[in-house]
């Protein structure tokens, strides 16, 4: 695509001029399309003077940290460090049972702590490299809609939910922001990703929130709850892909409700946990409707439900979330 390749050339030039020939940039990546595209652009512009950091908060999808590492390092040649901070996140979340905002704050603040630590370490190492200067820049994969949203959310609604994608970090770190995607919409970022050679399945990946499955486990987040939510989610998403429905759906996941219900497994009565499946269709994520699986495949939800109950130890019921946004939100907390 001509206009995209022009954008790439122009943006790479702009980044090189901005950063200079010794400047270094650090940025968090998640494995999502925005941060990966931004990271790949930095890699093309300044090579290993861009340092990508993936904080494994223990709340990523099943096998996600390993797969992201493989794609970004082996596939895209990005200079990436993965930090496994699962234990720290889970220990700080211990005992937080019914305050979603508190959960989000703990996860957000712990992320900042871990990221800052790593940034200091990378900077100390970089000082011993003659060809590199200090880290002065922070990469963010901010898109045009994020920019608009953070401006228009300055009213009372800003307290509805704390998004930690925009703001917070740069001030604490005394870094200048570099935002190569800030003029692009999501579909343009996908086009750009394809142009940059990012694999199709990553380019079309559903969005995943910073607090991860932490806000999809209602009630206390424990290692056992994380296991259940992950396994159920993995079955749901695999079946969606196998049915060829992934790209018809804007976002899908399994959540864990904070209740138990009775069931019969084999010849025994059990008192086990309840999973909720959520799949929505939306263009802008401001409003959304449930994805109607029954329009495509009458047996789909039942099939997923049977697999989850049979394969995920500790689950005896599966519900489908039919709530629109508004009044619901896409995430559960
Ligand atoms: P809601 O739940 O507000 O979600 O309807 C709208 C979109 O935003 C994502 N989301 C988040 N993304 N950090 C993120 O990076 C967050 O704290 C966060 N909360 C919600 C959500 O997954 C959906 O795509």
Tab-separated table of C-alpha atoms and ligand atoms in Angstrom:
chain	number	residue	atom	x	y	z
A	1	UNK	CA	0.000	0.000	0.000
A	2	UNK	CA	1.498	3.245	-1.231
A	3	UNK	CA	0.215	5.744	1.330
A	4	UNK	CA	1.112	3.413	4.241
A	5	UNK	CA	4.658	2.867	3.002
A	6	UNK	CA	4.955	6.621	2.711
A	7	UNK	CA	3.735	6.947	6.293
A	8	UNK	CA	6.340	4.408	7.430
A	9	UNK	CA	9.212	6.254	5.707
A	10	UNK	CA	8.099	9.615	7.037
A	11	UNK	CA	7.573	8.335	10.577
A	12	UNK	CA	10.939	6.562	10.679
A	13	UNK	CA	12.621	9.779	9.549
A	14	UNK	CA	10.748	11.770	12.183
A	15	UNK	CA	11.713	9.311	14.948
A	16	UNK	CA	15.387	9.373	13.914
A	17	UNK	CA	15.503	13.158	13.933
A	18	UNK	CA	13.682	13.348	17.255
A	19	UNK	CA	15.812	10.773	19.068
A	20	UNK	CA	19.161	11.650	17.498
A	21	UNK	CA	21.898	9.139	16.759
A	22	UNK	CA	22.617	8.172	20.360
A	23	UNK	CA	19.232	8.600	22.026
A	24	UNK	CA	17.498	5.636	23.588
A	25	UNK	CA	13.817	4.816	23.919
A	26	UNK	CA	11.992	2.493	26.274
A	27	UNK	CA	8.453	1.223	25.906
A	28	UNK	CA	6.089	-1.321	27.389
A	29	UNK	CA	4.654	-3.898	25.037
A	30	UNK	CA	1.685	-6.171	25.641
A	31	UNK	CA	1.561	-8.354	22.564
A	32	UNK	CA	-1.438	-6.421	21.304
A	33	UNK	CA	-1.480	-4.822	17.886
A	34	UNK	CA	-0.898	-1.191	18.957
A	35	UNK	CA	2.186	-1.676	21.107
A	36	UNK	CA	3.641	-4.217	18.674
A	37	UNK	CA	3.230	-1.939	15.666
A	38	UNK	CA	4.714	0.985	17.599
A	39	UNK	CA	7.622	-1.203	18.749
A	40	UNK	CA	8.327	-2.505	15.258
A	41	UNK	CA	8.384	1.047	13.927
A	42	UNK	CA	10.933	1.985	16.611
A	43	UNK	CA	13.008	-1.070	15.774
A	44	UNK	CA	13.077	-0.045	12.103
A	45	UNK	CA	14.028	3.504	13.065
A	46	UNK	CA	16.686	3.034	15.764
A	47	UNK	CA	17.339	-0.703	16.081
A	48	UNK	CA	18.386	-1.922	19.518
A	49	UNK	CA	18.396	1.559	20.994
A	50	UNK	CA	14.714	0.860	21.427
A	51	UNK	CA	14.112	-1.301	24.516
A	52	UNK	CA	10.795	-3.107	24.680
A	53	UNK	CA	9.642	-4.370	28.063
A	54	UNK	CA	6.910	-6.927	28.632
A	55	UNK	CA	5.723	-7.038	32.218
A	56	UNK	CA	4.231	-10.447	32.901
A	57	UNK	CA	1.729	-9.551	35.614
A	58	UNK	CA	0.516	-13.125	35.936
A	59	UNK	CA	-2.801	-11.978	34.477
A	60	UNK	CA	-2.087	-12.520	30.803
A	61	UNK	CA	-3.878	-15.145	28.727
A	62	UNK	CA	-2.731	-18.768	28.781
A	63	UNK	CA	0.888	-19.023	27.450
A	64	UNK	CA	0.752	-15.396	26.341
A	65	UNK	CA	4.100	-14.213	27.731
A	66	UNK	CA	5.998	-17.016	26.007
A	67	UNK	CA	4.219	-16.524	22.692
A	68	UNK	CA	4.647	-12.754	22.678
A	69	UNK	CA	8.328	-13.137	23.429
A	70	UNK	CA	8.736	-15.533	20.531
A	71	UNK	CA	6.908	-13.344	18.018
A	72	UNK	CA	8.590	-10.102	19.026
A	73	UNK	CA	12.152	-11.367	19.384
A	74	UNK	CA	12.453	-14.198	16.888
A	75	UNK	CA	9.828	-12.969	14.439
A	76	UNK	CA	10.268	-9.206	14.489
A	77	UNK	CA	13.795	-8.776	15.850
A	78	UNK	CA	12.716	-6.394	18.607
A	79	UNK	CA	15.050	-5.900	21.566
A	80	UNK	CA	12.698	-7.237	24.249
A	81	UNK	CA	13.030	-7.964	27.947
A	82	UNK	CA	10.342	-10.029	29.662
A	83	UNK	CA	9.949	-9.551	33.400
A	84	UNK	CA	8.031	-12.211	35.273
A	85	UNK	CA	6.420	-10.249	38.095
A	86	UNK	CA	3.448	-12.604	38.562
A	87	UNK	CA	4.183	-13.303	42.214
A	88	UNK	CA	4.440	-9.634	43.103
A	89	UNK	CA	1.143	-8.770	41.403
A	90	UNK	CA	-0.704	-11.725	42.908
A	91	UNK	CA	0.628	-11.068	46.389
A	92	UNK	CA	-0.514	-7.437	46.245
A	93	UNK	CA	-3.956	-8.525	45.002
A	94	UNK	CA	-4.414	-10.985	47.833
A	95	UNK	CA	-7.478	-10.258	49.941
A	96	UNK	CA	-9.010	-7.681	47.568
A	97	UNK	CA	-12.458	-9.151	47.127
A	98	UNK	CA	-15.092	-6.665	46.063
A	99	UNK	CA	-13.507	-3.401	45.005
A	100	UNK	CA	-12.811	-3.345	41.251
A	101	UNK	CA	-11.274	0.136	41.315
A	102	UNK	CA	-8.846	-0.949	44.026
A	103	UNK	CA	-7.836	-3.937	41.915
A	104	UNK	CA	-7.211	-1.717	38.926
A	105	UNK	CA	-5.140	0.698	41.031
A	106	UNK	CA	-3.031	-2.094	42.530
A	107	UNK	CA	-2.365	-3.580	39.109
A	108	UNK	CA	-1.632	-0.170	37.562
A	109	UNK	CA	0.699	0.935	40.360
A	110	UNK	CA	2.533	-2.374	40.510
A	111	UNK	CA	3.034	-2.149	36.759
A	112	UNK	CA	4.602	1.290	37.176
A	113	UNK	CA	6.892	0.061	39.993
A	114	UNK	CA	8.116	-2.921	37.967
A	115	UNK	CA	8.535	-0.917	34.789
A	116	UNK	CA	10.443	1.911	36.532
A	117	UNK	CA	12.808	-0.583	38.136
A	118	UNK	CA	13.566	-2.154	34.798
A	119	UNK	CA	14.010	1.240	33.126
A	120	UNK	CA	16.643	2.205	35.695
A	121	UNK	CA	18.449	-1.075	35.151
A	122	UNK	CA	18.425	-0.732	31.363
A	123	UNK	CA	19.689	2.808	31.666
A	124	UNK	CA	22.549	1.757	33.956
A	125	UNK	CA	23.554	-0.941	31.479
A	126	UNK	CA	23.301	1.476	28.559
A	127	UNK	CA	25.779	3.866	30.165
A	128	UNK	CA	28.482	1.281	29.606
A	129	UNK	CA	27.719	1.170	25.886
A	130	UNK	CA	29.734	3.879	24.118
A	131	UNK	CA	27.328	4.167	21.192
A	132	UNK	CA	24.280	4.881	23.285
A	133	UNK	CA	23.174	7.838	25.392
A	134	UNK	CA	20.646	8.146	28.206
A	135	UNK	CA	17.088	6.968	27.942
A	136	UNK	CA	15.140	10.133	27.343
A	137	UNK	CA	12.072	8.822	25.583
A	138	UNK	CA	9.092	6.689	26.409
A	139	UNK	CA	7.189	5.012	23.593
A	140	UNK	CA	3.410	4.821	23.837
A	141	UNK	CA	1.097	3.176	21.353
A	142	UNK	CA	-1.572	5.828	21.793
A	143	UNK	CA	-4.116	5.949	18.964
A	144	UNK	CA	-6.184	8.883	17.792
A	145	UNK	CA	-9.335	7.676	19.606
A	146	UNK	CA	-7.343	7.403	22.894
A	147	UNK	CA	-6.226	10.992	22.467
A	148	UNK	CA	-9.818	12.134	21.921
A	149	UNK	CA	-11.117	10.022	24.797
A	150	UNK	CA	-8.580	11.315	27.286
A	151	UNK	CA	-9.479	14.885	26.333
A	152	UNK	CA	-13.240	14.433	26.445
A	153	UNK	CA	-13.091	12.382	29.671
A	154	UNK	CA	-11.883	15.338	31.734
A	155	UNK	CA	-15.415	15.771	33.111
A	156	UNK	CA	-16.987	13.870	36.016
A	157	UNK	CA	-16.982	10.723	33.874
A	158	UNK	CA	-13.209	10.473	34.230
A	159	UNK	CA	-13.786	8.534	37.425
A	160	UNK	CA	-15.912	5.894	35.695
A	161	UNK	CA	-12.889	3.732	35.126
A	162	UNK	CA	-9.177	4.321	35.281
A	163	UNK	CA	-7.413	3.521	32.043
A	164	UNK	CA	-3.706	3.423	32.595
A	165	UNK	CA	-2.727	3.478	28.921
A	166	UNK	CA	-2.532	7.251	28.801
A	167	UNK	CA	-0.750	9.356	31.379
A	168	UNK	CA	0.835	8.475	34.729
A	169	UNK	CA	4.114	6.939	33.688
A	170	UNK	CA	5.800	9.742	31.725
A	171	UNK	CA	5.574	12.266	34.566
A	172	UNK	CA	6.978	9.784	37.103
A	173	UNK	CA	9.848	8.886	34.825
A	174	UNK	CA	10.717	12.350	33.609
A	175	UNK	CA	10.703	11.089	30.034
A	176	UNK	CA	9.511	12.667	26.835
A	177	UNK	CA	6.693	10.879	25.065
A	178	UNK	CA	6.986	9.434	21.610
A	179	UNK	CA	3.671	8.411	20.090
A	180	UNK	CA	4.012	7.320	16.465
A	181	UNK	CA	0.377	6.154	16.194
A	182	UNK	CA	-1.333	9.180	17.674
A	183	UNK	CA	-2.888	10.239	14.376
A	184	UNK	CA	-4.126	6.787	13.369
A	185	UNK	CA	-7.355	4.874	13.779
A	186	UNK	CA	-7.370	1.166	14.617
A	187	UNK	CA	-7.923	0.003	11.028
A	188	UNK	CA	-4.963	2.118	9.917
A	189	UNK	CA	-2.786	0.604	12.635
A	190	UNK	CA	-3.713	-2.862	11.347
A	191	UNK	CA	-2.822	-1.827	7.811
A	192	UNK	CA	0.456	-0.426	9.064
A	193	UNK	CA	1.122	-3.654	10.964
A	194	UNK	CA	0.617	-5.724	7.842
A	195	UNK	CA	2.923	-3.369	5.958
A	196	UNK	CA	5.598	-3.887	8.637
A	197	UNK	CA	5.402	-7.664	8.322
A	198	UNK	CA	3.604	-8.352	11.608
A	199	UNK	CA	1.824	-11.749	11.515
A	200	UNK	CA	-1.883	-11.684	10.580
A	201	UNK	CA	-3.108	-13.276	13.793
A	202	UNK	CA	-1.383	-10.597	15.844
A	203	UNK	CA	-2.658	-7.805	13.608
A	204	UNK	CA	-6.229	-8.996	14.165
A	205	UNK	CA	-5.879	-9.850	17.854
A	206	UNK	CA	-8.815	-8.799	20.045
A	207	UNK	CA	-7.995	-5.996	22.470
A	208	UNK	CA	-6.905	-7.085	25.935
A	209	UNK	CA	-7.059	-4.764	28.950
A	210	UNK	CA	-3.945	-3.728	30.865
A	211	UNK	CA	-5.264	-5.260	34.128
A	212	UNK	CA	-5.761	-8.480	32.163
A	213	UNK	CA	-7.846	-11.290	33.572
A	214	UNK	CA	-7.593	-9.544	36.945
A	215	UNK	CA	-10.761	-7.650	35.962
A	216	UNK	CA	-12.342	-10.808	34.547
A	217	UNK	CA	-12.057	-12.683	37.822
A	218	UNK	CA	-14.841	-11.241	39.919
A	219	UNK	CA	-13.930	-11.394	43.570
A	220	UNK	CA	-10.476	-12.288	44.847
A	221	UNK	CA	-7.721	-12.974	42.338
A	222	UNK	CA	-5.881	-16.097	43.467
A	223	UNK	CA	-3.545	-18.402	41.510
A	224	UNK	CA	-6.336	-21.002	41.401
A	225	UNK	CA	-8.872	-18.493	40.028
A	226	UNK	CA	-6.317	-17.376	37.453
A	227	UNK	CA	-5.856	-20.981	36.334
A	228	UNK	CA	-9.601	-21.517	35.919
A	229	UNK	CA	-10.215	-18.233	34.076
A	230	UNK	CA	-7.272	-18.870	31.758
A	231	UNK	CA	-8.222	-22.424	30.876
A	232	UNK	CA	-11.861	-21.526	30.231
A	233	UNK	CA	-10.835	-18.530	28.141
A	234	UNK	CA	-8.439	-20.639	26.110
A	235	UNK	CA	-11.155	-23.158	25.239
A	236	UNK	CA	-13.610	-20.395	24.277
A	237	UNK	CA	-11.136	-18.532	22.061
A	238	UNK	CA	-9.821	-21.741	20.432
A	239	UNK	CA	-13.375	-22.802	19.544
A	240	UNK	CA	-14.137	-19.324	18.174
A	241	UNK	CA	-11.062	-19.552	15.946
A	242	UNK	CA	-11.847	-23.116	14.876
A	243	UNK	CA	-15.377	-22.027	13.888
A	244	UNK	CA	-13.955	-19.192	11.777
A	245	UNK	CA	-15.743	-16.595	13.904
A	246	UNK	CA	-12.775	-14.742	15.423
A	247	UNK	CA	-12.857	-11.825	13.022
A	248	UNK	CA	-16.638	-11.504	13.230
A	249	UNK	CA	-16.268	-10.743	16.932
A	250	UNK	CA	-14.689	-7.557	18.305
A	251	UNK	CA	-13.744	-8.973	21.689
A	252	UNK	CA	-14.403	-12.247	23.495
A	253	UNK	CA	-13.324	-13.777	26.776
A	254	UNK	CA	-14.318	-16.014	29.647
A	255	UNK	CA	-14.836	-14.494	33.083
A	256	UNK	CA	-15.167	-16.092	36.478
A	257	UNK	CA	-18.174	-15.174	38.629
A	258	UNK	CA	-17.750	-14.931	42.413
A	259	UNK	CA	-20.379	-17.558	43.184
A	260	UNK	CA	-20.718	-21.289	43.347
A	261	UNK	CA	-23.501	-23.468	42.057
A	262	UNK	CA	-24.481	-27.098	42.364
A	263	UNK	CA	-24.064	-29.682	39.624
A	264	UNK	CA	-23.662	-33.412	39.112
A	265	UNK	CA	-20.373	-34.748	37.826
A	266	UNK	CA	-20.312	-38.479	37.236
A	267	UNK	CA	-22.463	-39.736	40.111
A	268	UNK	CA	-21.418	-37.073	42.606
A	269	UNK	CA	-22.976	-33.761	43.511
A	270	UNK	CA	-20.477	-30.920	43.259
A	271	UNK	CA	-20.513	-27.317	44.477
A	272	UNK	CA	-18.298	-25.548	41.978
A	273	UNK	CA	-17.587	-22.312	40.209
A	274	UNK	CA	-19.443	-20.462	37.488
A	275	UNK	CA	-17.924	-19.181	34.254
A	276	UNK	CA	-19.459	-16.401	32.144
A	277	UNK	CA	-18.683	-16.131	28.446
A	278	UNK	CA	-18.710	-12.685	26.882
A	279	UNK	CA	-18.406	-11.903	23.172
A	280	UNK	CA	-19.294	-8.522	21.727
A	281	UNK	CA	-19.512	-6.725	18.434
A	282	UNK	CA	-18.646	-3.045	18.276
A	283	UNK	CA	-17.015	-0.523	15.995
A	284	UNK	CA	-15.689	1.938	18.565
A	285	UNK	CA	-15.847	0.070	21.912
A	286	UNK	CA	-18.017	2.888	23.285
A	287	UNK	CA	-21.186	0.941	22.549
A	288	UNK	CA	-21.414	-2.790	21.959
A	289	UNK	CA	-23.855	-5.676	21.587
A	290	UNK	CA	-23.507	-9.328	22.377
A	291	UNK	CA	-22.318	-11.495	19.501
A	292	UNK	CA	-25.169	-13.740	18.439
A	293	UNK	CA	-23.518	-17.162	18.090
A	294	UNK	CA	-26.903	-18.776	17.404
A	295	UNK	CA	-27.158	-16.864	14.125
A	296	UNK	CA	-24.026	-18.642	12.941
A	297	UNK	CA	-24.071	-21.983	14.704
A	298	UNK	CA	-26.909	-23.275	16.894
A	299	UNK	CA	-24.623	-25.617	18.835
A	300	UNK	CA	-21.600	-23.410	19.385
A	301	UNK	CA	-22.257	-22.121	22.899
A	302	UNK	CA	-23.400	-25.510	24.111
A	303	UNK	CA	-20.250	-27.120	22.707
A	304	UNK	CA	-17.985	-24.607	24.455
A	305	UNK	CA	-19.948	-24.952	27.653
A	306	UNK	CA	-19.637	-28.752	27.653
A	307	UNK	CA	-15.910	-28.568	27.001
A	308	UNK	CA	-15.331	-26.064	29.807
A	309	UNK	CA	-17.277	-28.062	32.383
A	310	UNK	CA	-15.575	-31.309	31.344
A	311	UNK	CA	-12.045	-29.996	30.953
A	312	UNK	CA	-11.628	-27.217	33.492
A	313	UNK	CA	-11.328	-28.612	36.980
A	314	UNK	CA	-13.541	-26.681	39.419
A	315	UNK	CA	-16.228	-25.386	37.048
A	316	UNK	CA	-19.770	-26.784	36.961
A	317	UNK	CA	-21.771	-24.086	35.105
A	318	UNK	CA	-21.339	-21.789	32.120
A	319	UNK	CA	-23.451	-18.693	31.380
A	320	UNK	CA	-23.536	-16.430	28.321
A	321	UNK	CA	-23.509	-12.671	28.956
A	322	UNK	CA	-26.158	-10.984	26.790
A	323	UNK	CA	-25.737	-7.458	28.170
A	324	UNK	CA	-25.300	-4.530	25.790
A	325	UNK	CA	-22.988	-1.582	26.409
A	326	UNK	CA	-24.470	0.620	27.696
A	327	UNK	CA	-25.675	-0.148	30.303
A	328	UNK	CA	-23.052	-2.871	30.704
A	329	UNK	CA	-19.373	-2.381	30.021
A	330	UNK	CA	-17.375	-4.797	27.916
A	331	UNK	CA	-15.192	-5.873	30.814
A	332	UNK	CA	-16.862	-7.205	33.944
A	333	UNK	CA	-15.130	-4.949	36.460
B	1	LIG	P1	-15.203	-1.252	28.870
B	1	LIG	O1	-15.130	-2.370	29.871
B	1	LIG	O2	-14.895	0.092	29.490
B	1	LIG	O3	-14.043	-1.539	27.836
B	1	LIG	O4	-16.488	-1.238	28.107
B	1	LIG	C1	-13.860	-0.848	26.623
B	1	LIG	C2	-12.561	-1.339	26.015
B	1	LIG	O5	-11.466	-0.924	26.806
B	1	LIG	C3	-10.753	-2.035	27.307
B	1	LIG	N1	-10.361	-1.726	28.688
B	1	LIG	C4	-9.107	-1.449	29.070
B	1	LIG	N2	-7.955	-1.418	28.368
B	1	LIG	N3	-6.784	-0.854	30.329
B	1	LIG	C5	-6.796	-1.158	29.010
B	1	LIG	O6	-5.750	-1.162	28.404
B	1	LIG	C6	-7.885	-0.852	31.094
B	1	LIG	O7	-7.843	-0.582	32.288
B	1	LIG	C7	-9.110	-1.168	30.423
B	1	LIG	N4	-10.401	-1.277	30.846
B	1	LIG	C8	-11.140	-1.621	29.756
B	1	LIG	C9	-11.701	-3.206	27.202
B	1	LIG	O8	-11.009	-4.448	27.114
B	1	LIG	C10	-12.463	-2.854	25.946
B	1	LIG	O9	-11.740	-3.207	24.795
